[in-house]
PDB file of C-alpha atoms in Angstrom:
ATOM      1  CA  MET A   1       3.920   5.441 -17.096  1.00 47.00           C
ATOM      2  CA  GLY A   2       5.516   7.226 -14.297  1.00 47.00           C
ATOM      3  CA  PRO A   3       8.984   9.291 -14.266  1.00 52.00           C
ATOM      4  CA  SER A   4      12.266   7.398 -15.232  1.00 48.00           C
ATOM      5  CA  LEU A   5      14.306   5.870 -12.436  1.00 50.00           C
ATOM      6  CA  ARG A   6      17.782   7.125 -11.957  1.00 47.00           C
ATOM      7  CA  THR A   7      20.718   4.809 -11.526  1.00 49.00           C
ATOM      8  CA  VAL A   8      23.480   5.679  -9.437  1.00 46.00           C
ATOM      9  CA  PRO A   9      26.815   6.454 -10.826  1.00 50.00           C
ATOM     10  CA  GLN A  10      29.401   3.966  -9.749  1.00 50.00           C
ATOM     11  CA  ASN A  11      31.575   6.700  -8.176  1.00 48.00           C
ATOM     12  CA  ALA A  12      28.849   8.106  -5.873  1.00 51.00           C
ATOM     13  CA  PRO A  13      28.999   5.608  -2.735  1.00 57.00           C
ATOM     14  CA  GLY A  14      27.655   6.851   0.558  1.00 64.00           C
ATOM     15  CA  ARG A  15      25.202   9.136  -1.315  1.00 87.00           C
ATOM     16  CA  ILE A  16      22.420   6.804  -1.629  1.00 90.00           C
ATOM     17  CA  LYS A  17      20.734   5.753   1.650  1.00 94.00           C
ATOM     18  CA  PRO A  18      18.287   2.573   2.580  1.00 94.00           C
ATOM     19  CA  ALA A  19      14.608   3.581   2.047  1.00 95.00           C
ATOM     20  CA  GLN A  20      12.177   2.679   4.936  1.00 96.00           C
ATOM     21  CA  VAL A  21       9.439   0.937   3.174  1.00 97.00           C
ATOM     22  CA  ARG A  22       6.136   1.560   4.691  1.00 98.00           C
ATOM     23  CA  PHE A  23       3.291   0.976   2.304  1.00 98.00           C
ATOM     24  CA  TYR A  24       2.699  -2.305   0.185  1.00 98.00           C
ATOM     25  CA  PHE A  25       0.093  -2.043  -2.608  1.00 97.00           C
ATOM     26  CA  ASP A  26      -1.390  -5.489  -3.247  1.00 95.00           C
ATOM     27  CA  SER A  27      -2.161  -6.896  -6.696  1.00 93.00           C
ATOM     28  CA  GLU A  28      -5.719  -5.500  -6.999  1.00 91.00           C
ATOM     29  CA  ILE A  29      -4.229  -2.026  -7.503  1.00 94.00           C
ATOM     30  CA  LEU A  30      -1.147  -2.841  -9.093  1.00 96.00           C
ATOM     31  CA  GLY A  31      -1.378   0.024 -11.622  1.00 96.00           C
ATOM     32  CA  LEU A  32      -1.512   2.575  -8.823  1.00 97.00           C
ATOM     33  CA  GLY A  33       1.266   0.821  -6.764  1.00 97.00           C
ATOM     34  CA  LYS A  34       3.540   0.931  -9.734  1.00 97.00           C
ATOM     35  CA  PHE A  35       2.798   4.408 -10.423  1.00 96.00           C
ATOM     36  CA  VAL A  36       3.151   5.768  -6.747  1.00 97.00           C
ATOM     37  CA  SER A  37       6.310   3.782  -6.172  1.00 97.00           C
ATOM     38  CA  CYS A  38       7.960   5.776  -8.720  1.00 95.00           C
ATOM     39  CA  LEU A  39       7.592   8.588  -7.211  1.00 95.00           C
ATOM     40  CA  ARG A  40       8.007   7.673  -3.464  1.00 96.00           C
ATOM     41  CA  SER A  41      10.771   5.236  -2.138  1.00 96.00           C
ATOM     42  CA  ASP A  42       8.567   4.286   0.843  1.00 97.00           C
ATOM     43  CA  CYS A  43       6.227   2.174  -1.251  1.00 97.00           C
ATOM     44  CA  THR A  44       6.199  -1.323  -2.981  1.00 97.00           C
ATOM     45  CA  PHE A  45       3.975  -3.633  -4.811  1.00 97.00           C
ATOM     46  CA  PRO A  46       4.353  -7.548  -5.718  1.00 97.00           C
ATOM     47  CA  GLY A  47       7.246  -7.958  -7.877  1.00 96.00           C
ATOM     48  CA  ASP A  48       8.837  -4.657  -7.492  1.00 96.00           C
ATOM     49  CA  PRO A  49      12.223  -5.199  -8.384  1.00 96.00           C
ATOM     50  CA  GLY A  50      13.476  -2.234  -5.818  1.00 96.00           C
ATOM     51  CA  ALA A  51      14.502   1.477  -6.932  1.00 95.00           C
ATOM     52  CA  ILE A  52      16.341   4.461  -6.259  1.00 94.00           C
ATOM     53  CA  ILE A  53      13.986   7.254  -5.578  1.00 94.00           C
ATOM     54  CA  HIS A  54      15.525  10.342  -4.311  1.00 90.00           C
ATOM     55  CA  LYS A  55      18.638   9.069  -3.077  1.00 93.00           C
ATOM     56  CA  ARG A  56      16.884   6.274  -1.327  1.00 94.00           C
ATOM     57  CA  GLN A  57      17.674   2.457  -2.376  1.00 95.00           C
ATOM     58  CA  ARG A  58      14.007   0.670  -1.886  1.00 96.00           C
ATOM     59  CA  PRO A  59      15.043  -3.008  -1.863  1.00 96.00           C
ATOM     60  CA  PRO A  60      12.863  -5.765  -4.380  1.00 96.00           C
ATOM     61  CA  CYS A  61       9.656  -6.617  -2.625  1.00 96.00           C
ATOM     62  CA  SER A  62       9.445  -9.935  -0.644  1.00 94.00           C
ATOM     63  CA  ILE A  63       6.120 -10.781  -2.551  1.00 95.00           C
ATOM     64  CA  ALA A  64       7.760 -11.723  -6.012  1.00 93.00           C
ATOM     65  CA  SER A  65       4.322 -12.443  -7.839  1.00 93.00           C
ATOM     66  CA  THR A  66       0.700 -11.111  -7.881  1.00 93.00           C
ATOM     67  CA  ALA A  67      -0.600 -14.849  -7.697  1.00 92.00           C
ATOM     68  CA  VAL A  68       0.355 -15.336  -3.739  1.00 91.00           C
ATOM     69  CA  ASP A  69      -2.777 -15.927  -1.845  1.00 89.00           C
ATOM     70  CA  ASP A  70      -3.952 -13.301   0.285  1.00 87.00           C
ATOM     71  CA  THR A  71      -3.666 -15.484   3.582  1.00 88.00           C
ATOM     72  CA  ASP A  72      -0.033 -15.985   2.557  1.00 91.00           C
ATOM     73  CA  TRP A  73       1.005 -12.433   1.529  1.00 94.00           C
ATOM     74  CA  ILE A  74      -0.728 -10.678   4.262  1.00 94.00           C
ATOM     75  CA  PRO A  75       1.347 -12.206   7.216  1.00 95.00           C
ATOM     76  CA  ALA A  76       4.538 -11.886   5.366  1.00 95.00           C
ATOM     77  CA  VAL A  77       3.754  -7.944   4.472  1.00 96.00           C
ATOM     78  CA  THR A  78       2.491  -7.481   7.854  1.00 96.00           C
ATOM     79  CA  ALA A  79       5.917  -9.206   9.479  1.00 96.00           C
ATOM     80  CA  GLN A  80       7.566  -6.200   7.761  1.00 96.00           C
ATOM     81  CA  ASP A  81       5.561  -3.594   9.498  1.00 96.00           C
ATOM     82  CA  LEU A  82       3.776  -2.393   6.130  1.00 98.00           C
ATOM     83  CA  VAL A  83       0.465  -0.802   5.674  1.00 98.00           C
ATOM     84  CA  ILE A  84      -1.257  -2.480   2.964  1.00 97.00           C
ATOM     85  CA  VAL A  85      -3.214  -0.623   0.344  1.00 97.00           C
ATOM     86  CA  THR A  86      -5.683  -2.584  -1.538  1.00 94.00           C
ATOM     87  CA  ARG A  87      -9.083  -2.225  -3.593  1.00 91.00           C
ATOM     88  CA  ASP A  88     -12.039  -4.387  -2.415  1.00 75.00           C
ATOM     89  CA  SER A  89     -15.486  -2.847  -2.093  1.00 63.00           C
ATOM     90  CA  LYS A  90     -16.793  -6.033  -0.452  1.00 65.00           C
ATOM     91  CA  ILE A  91     -13.839  -6.260   2.639  1.00 66.00           C
ATOM     92  CA  GLN A  92     -16.427  -6.728   5.160  1.00 64.00           C
ATOM     93  CA  ARG A  93     -17.588 -10.024   3.718  1.00 66.00           C
ATOM     94  CA  ARG A  94     -14.216 -11.643   2.849  1.00 68.00           C
ATOM     95  CA  HIS A  95     -14.170 -13.937   6.436  1.00 72.00           C
ATOM     96  CA  ALA A  96     -10.843 -15.373   5.453  1.00 75.00           C
ATOM     97  CA  GLU A  97      -9.182 -12.143   4.712  1.00 80.00           C
ATOM     98  CA  LEU A  98     -10.761 -10.288   7.798  1.00 85.00           C
ATOM     99  CA  HIS A  99      -9.540 -13.582   9.852  1.00 86.00           C
ATOM    100  CA  THR A 100      -6.133 -12.956   8.566  1.00 89.00           C
ATOM    101  CA  VAL A 101      -5.758  -9.316   9.072  1.00 91.00           C
ATOM    102  CA  SER A 102      -7.221  -9.772  12.564  1.00 91.00           C
ATOM    103  CA  THR A 103      -4.722 -12.617  13.609  1.00 93.00           C
ATOM    104  CA  HIS A 104      -1.522 -11.194  12.108  1.00 95.00           C
ATOM    105  CA  ASN A 105      -2.362  -7.746  13.495  1.00 96.00           C
ATOM    106  CA  ALA A 106      -2.340  -6.391  10.017  1.00 96.00           C
ATOM    107  CA  ARG A 107      -2.846  -2.730   9.183  1.00 97.00           C
ATOM    108  CA  MET A 108      -4.836  -2.261   5.867  1.00 96.00           C
ATOM    109  CA  VAL A 109      -6.671   0.460   3.834  1.00 96.00           C
ATOM    110  CA  ALA A 110      -9.307  -0.553   0.968  1.00 94.00           C
ATOM    111  CA  LEU A 111     -10.023   1.713  -1.591  1.00 94.00           C
ATOM    112  CA  VAL A 112     -13.938   1.153  -1.873  1.00 87.00           C
ATOM    113  CA  SER A 113     -16.664   1.970  -4.154  1.00 70.00           C
ATOM    114  CA  GLU A 114     -17.250   3.493  -7.606  1.00 77.00           C
ATOM    115  CA  ASP A 115     -14.475   5.875  -6.575  1.00 72.00           C
ATOM    116  CA  ALA A 116     -11.825   3.146  -6.891  1.00 85.00           C
ATOM    117  CA  LYS A 117     -12.387   1.430 -10.448  1.00 89.00           C
ATOM    118  CA  THR A 118      -9.697   2.800 -12.508  1.00 92.00           C
ATOM    119  CA  VAL A 119      -6.002   3.838 -11.729  1.00 94.00           C
ATOM    120  CA  TRP A 120      -6.677   7.383 -12.132  1.00 94.00           C
ATOM    121  CA  ASN A 121      -9.909   7.380  -9.848  1.00 93.00           C
ATOM    122  CA  GLN A 122      -7.660   5.457  -7.222  1.00 95.00           C
ATOM    123  CA  LEU A 123      -4.773   7.927  -7.521  1.00 95.00           C
ATOM    124  CA  GLU A 124      -7.611  10.488  -6.848  1.00 94.00           C
ATOM    125  CA  VAL A 125      -8.925   8.849  -3.685  1.00 94.00           C
ATOM    126  CA  PHE A 126      -5.419   8.037  -2.314  1.00 95.00           C
ATOM    127  CA  MET A 127      -4.311  11.526  -2.813  1.00 96.00           C
ATOM    128  CA  ILE A 128      -7.397  12.907  -1.180  1.00 95.00           C
ATOM    129  CA  GLN A 129      -6.739  10.714   1.741  1.00 96.00           C
ATOM    130  CA  TRP A 130      -2.966  10.709   1.578  1.00 96.00           C
ATOM    131  CA  ARG A 131      -2.348  12.754   4.821  1.00 96.00           C
ATOM    132  CA  ARG A 132      -4.769  10.603   6.805  1.00 96.00           C
ATOM    133  CA  ILE A 133      -3.513   7.415   5.461  1.00 97.00           C
ATOM    134  CA  GLU A 134      -0.060   8.270   6.471  1.00 96.00           C
ATOM    135  CA  THR A 135      -0.921   8.703   9.915  1.00 96.00           C
ATOM    136  CA  LEU A 136      -1.919   5.050  10.072  1.00 97.00           C
ATOM    137  CA  THR A 137       1.782   3.905  10.071  1.00 96.00           C
ATOM    138  CA  GLU A 138       1.877   4.945  13.701  1.00 96.00           C
ATOM    139  CA  GLU A 139      -1.201   3.206  14.664  1.00 95.00           C
ATOM    140  CA  ILE A 140      -0.892  -0.475  16.070  1.00 95.00           C
ATOM    141  CA  GLY A 141      -3.190  -3.092  14.223  1.00 94.00           C
ATOM    142  CA  PRO A 142      -5.138  -4.919  13.680  1.00 96.00           C
ATOM    143  CA  PHE A 143      -7.420  -2.329  11.656  1.00 95.00           C
ATOM    144  CA  ILE A 144      -9.051  -1.997   8.099  1.00 94.00           C
ATOM    145  CA  TYR A 145      -9.934   1.280   6.888  1.00 95.00           C
ATOM    146  CA  ARG A 146     -12.281   2.062   3.823  1.00 93.00           C
ATOM    147  CA  ALA A 147     -10.980   4.853   1.786  1.00 94.00           C
ATOM    148  CA  SER A 148     -13.389   6.934  -0.535  1.00 92.00           C
ATOM    149  CA  ARG A 149     -13.231  10.551  -1.741  1.00 92.00           C
ATOM    150  CA  SER A 150     -15.066  11.704   1.289  1.00 92.00           C
ATOM    151  CA  ARG A 151     -14.039   9.794   4.136  1.00 93.00           C
ATOM    152  CA  LEU A 152     -11.545   7.285   5.612  1.00 94.00           C
ATOM    153  CA  SER A 153     -13.770   5.074   8.112  1.00 93.00           C
ATOM    154  CA  PRO A 154     -13.035   1.834  10.086  1.00 93.00           C
ATOM    155  CA  VAL A 155     -14.201  -1.651   9.072  1.00 89.00           C
ATOM    156  CA  SER A 156     -15.205  -4.087  11.987  1.00 83.00           C
ATOM    157  CA  LEU A 157     -12.967  -6.987  12.012  1.00 83.00           C
ATOM    158  CA  ASP A 158     -15.825  -9.104  13.790  1.00 76.00           C
ATOM    159  CA  ASP A 159     -17.076 -12.046  11.783  1.00 55.00           C
TER     160      ASP A 159
END
């Protein structure tokens, strides 16, 4: 699906540095997460075995399965200081998820609406909003932003 991952020759010690993982793609957008993670060492997804991308070693993802409940993986990912990328057009109606985001100071971007139904369209939304999404790594949670082709807007965390 994406570019091949390269392995490091045994005789190349010291050339590979640890990656600073900053983004977690949840199981709702696993295809997008796998694709982006082939290109960037700072992105991971559930079940990610880890990889070497651009001389950066990304460790395996601590979330080993796509079957982990939101209320379990959100705190774990937040404890690693990762910005969560998901696809959920009804994010404002999911009270348990909103509560978990708020309680654990999570940082989340939800790709929404018709713009995010296919992996191709998700990639388009993600790339259009990339520079704005990347700045969110510097913001303190909790927050959720809705991302579409035309805007990146905050979601109220009040129930």
